[in-house]
XYZ file of C-alpha atoms in Angstrom:
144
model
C 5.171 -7.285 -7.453
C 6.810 -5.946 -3.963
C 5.889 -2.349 -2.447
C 6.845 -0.636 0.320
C 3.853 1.579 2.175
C 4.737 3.728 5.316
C 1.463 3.691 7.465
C -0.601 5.108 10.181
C -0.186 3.117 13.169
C 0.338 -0.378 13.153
C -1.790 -3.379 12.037
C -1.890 -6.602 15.032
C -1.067 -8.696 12.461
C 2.533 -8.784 11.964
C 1.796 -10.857 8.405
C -1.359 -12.075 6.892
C -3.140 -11.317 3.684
C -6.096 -8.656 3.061
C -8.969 -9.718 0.887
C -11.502 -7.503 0.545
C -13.894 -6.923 -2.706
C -13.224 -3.386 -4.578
C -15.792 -1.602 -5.914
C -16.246 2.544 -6.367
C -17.004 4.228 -3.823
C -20.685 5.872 -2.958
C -19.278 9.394 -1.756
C -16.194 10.326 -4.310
C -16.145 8.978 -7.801
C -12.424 9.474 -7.703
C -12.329 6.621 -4.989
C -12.618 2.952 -4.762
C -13.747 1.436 -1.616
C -13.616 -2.189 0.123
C -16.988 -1.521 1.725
C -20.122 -3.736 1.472
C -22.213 -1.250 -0.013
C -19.449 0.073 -2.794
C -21.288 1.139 -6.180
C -20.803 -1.185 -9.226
C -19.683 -4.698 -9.629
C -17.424 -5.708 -6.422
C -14.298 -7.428 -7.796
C -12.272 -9.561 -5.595
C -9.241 -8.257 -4.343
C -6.346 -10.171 -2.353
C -2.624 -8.564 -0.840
C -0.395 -10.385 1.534
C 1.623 -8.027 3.768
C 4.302 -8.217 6.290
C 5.454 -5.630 8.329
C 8.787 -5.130 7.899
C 9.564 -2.344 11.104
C 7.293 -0.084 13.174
C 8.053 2.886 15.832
C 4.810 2.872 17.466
C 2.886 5.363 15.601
C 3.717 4.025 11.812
C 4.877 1.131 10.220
C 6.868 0.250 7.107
C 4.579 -2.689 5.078
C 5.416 -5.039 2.264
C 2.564 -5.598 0.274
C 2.452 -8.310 -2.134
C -0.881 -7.955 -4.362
C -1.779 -11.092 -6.091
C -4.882 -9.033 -8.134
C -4.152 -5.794 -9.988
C -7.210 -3.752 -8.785
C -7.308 -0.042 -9.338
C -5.646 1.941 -5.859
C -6.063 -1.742 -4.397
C -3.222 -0.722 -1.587
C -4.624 2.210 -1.208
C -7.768 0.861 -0.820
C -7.119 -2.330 1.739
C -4.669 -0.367 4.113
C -7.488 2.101 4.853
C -9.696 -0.310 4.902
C -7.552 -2.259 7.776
C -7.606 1.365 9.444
C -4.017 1.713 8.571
C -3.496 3.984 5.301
C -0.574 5.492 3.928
C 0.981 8.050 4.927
C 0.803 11.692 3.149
C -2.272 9.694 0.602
C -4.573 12.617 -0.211
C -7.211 10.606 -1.438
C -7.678 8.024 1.542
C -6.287 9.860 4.169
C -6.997 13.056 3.343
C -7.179 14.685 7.038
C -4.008 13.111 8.374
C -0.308 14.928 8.299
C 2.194 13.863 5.807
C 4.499 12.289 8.931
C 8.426 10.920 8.885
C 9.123 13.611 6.252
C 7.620 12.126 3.652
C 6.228 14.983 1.274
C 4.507 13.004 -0.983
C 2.302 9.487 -0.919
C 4.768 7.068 0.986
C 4.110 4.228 -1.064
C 7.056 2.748 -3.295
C 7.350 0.061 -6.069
C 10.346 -1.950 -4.617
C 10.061 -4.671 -7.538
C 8.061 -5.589 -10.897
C 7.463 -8.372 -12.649
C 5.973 -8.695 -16.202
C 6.570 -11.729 -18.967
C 8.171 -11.367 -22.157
C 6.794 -12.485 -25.869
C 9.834 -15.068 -25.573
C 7.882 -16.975 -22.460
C 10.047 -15.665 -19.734
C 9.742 -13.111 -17.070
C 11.533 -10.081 -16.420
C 12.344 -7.890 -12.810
C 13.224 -4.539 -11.926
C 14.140 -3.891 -8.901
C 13.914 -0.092 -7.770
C 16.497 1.480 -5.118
C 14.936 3.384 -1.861
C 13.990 7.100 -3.772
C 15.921 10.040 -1.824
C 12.923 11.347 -0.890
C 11.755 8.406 1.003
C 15.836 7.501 2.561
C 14.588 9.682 6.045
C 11.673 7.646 6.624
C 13.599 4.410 5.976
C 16.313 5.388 8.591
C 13.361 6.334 11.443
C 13.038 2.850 11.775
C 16.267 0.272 13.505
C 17.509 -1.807 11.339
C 16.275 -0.542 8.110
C 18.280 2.227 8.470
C 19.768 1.181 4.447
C 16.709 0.748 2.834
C 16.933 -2.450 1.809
């Protein structure tokens, strides 16, 4: 699995891999949270990331989750101070910035196996709504 996240500022790191313990969160049972005190059984959690671009203020992430963890991206980006951009849920005070108008997160490829044994990928283009945002940063200017 590949996504694309558009974040609040940018993490140090230009690569390295997040693993932080989900659990639910104590204030909002809508949320999950990567905090030490969470409520319920903590369940490990790992996503490798590189950054892909940045303009200062943002950057545009791959994430590569190798667990399956409800809002896990969600979750570790904010909990790396870094969430995404327009998410009303973990960020729920910040602007939606670049002109994104919606939660600037976006499944760039999928994986799953088939009955016969073998493994099947979509890819997914860049959605129009999400093509501005791409071209704010140099050399992504495409997308891809």
């Amino acid at each position: 699995q590949v996504y694309h996240a558009f974040t609040y500022g940018v993490p140090k790191e230009r690569e390295g891999r997040i693993e932080f313990a989900i659990g639910r969160s104590r204030k909002d049972f809508r949320l999950r949270s990567a905090q030490p005190r969470a409520r319920g059984t903590m369940r490990e959690a790992i996503t490798d990331y590189t950054v892909l671009g940045d303009i200062g203020t943002h950057a545009l992430i791959e994430l590569r989750p190798k667990t399956g963890r409800t809002h896990q991206i969600r979750v570790h980006l904010k909990a790396i101070h870094h969430p995404i951009v327009c998410d009303p849920l973990y960020a729920p005070k910040k602007p939606c910035d670049l002109g994104i108008p919606r939660l600037a997160l976006h499944a760039q490829s999928l994986s799953f196996p088939l009955p016969d044994g073998s493994r099947h990928t979509v890819v997914a283009g860049i959605p129009e709504d999400l093509r501005a945002a791409y071209s704010k940063f140099p050399g992504l200017e495409s997308g891809e």
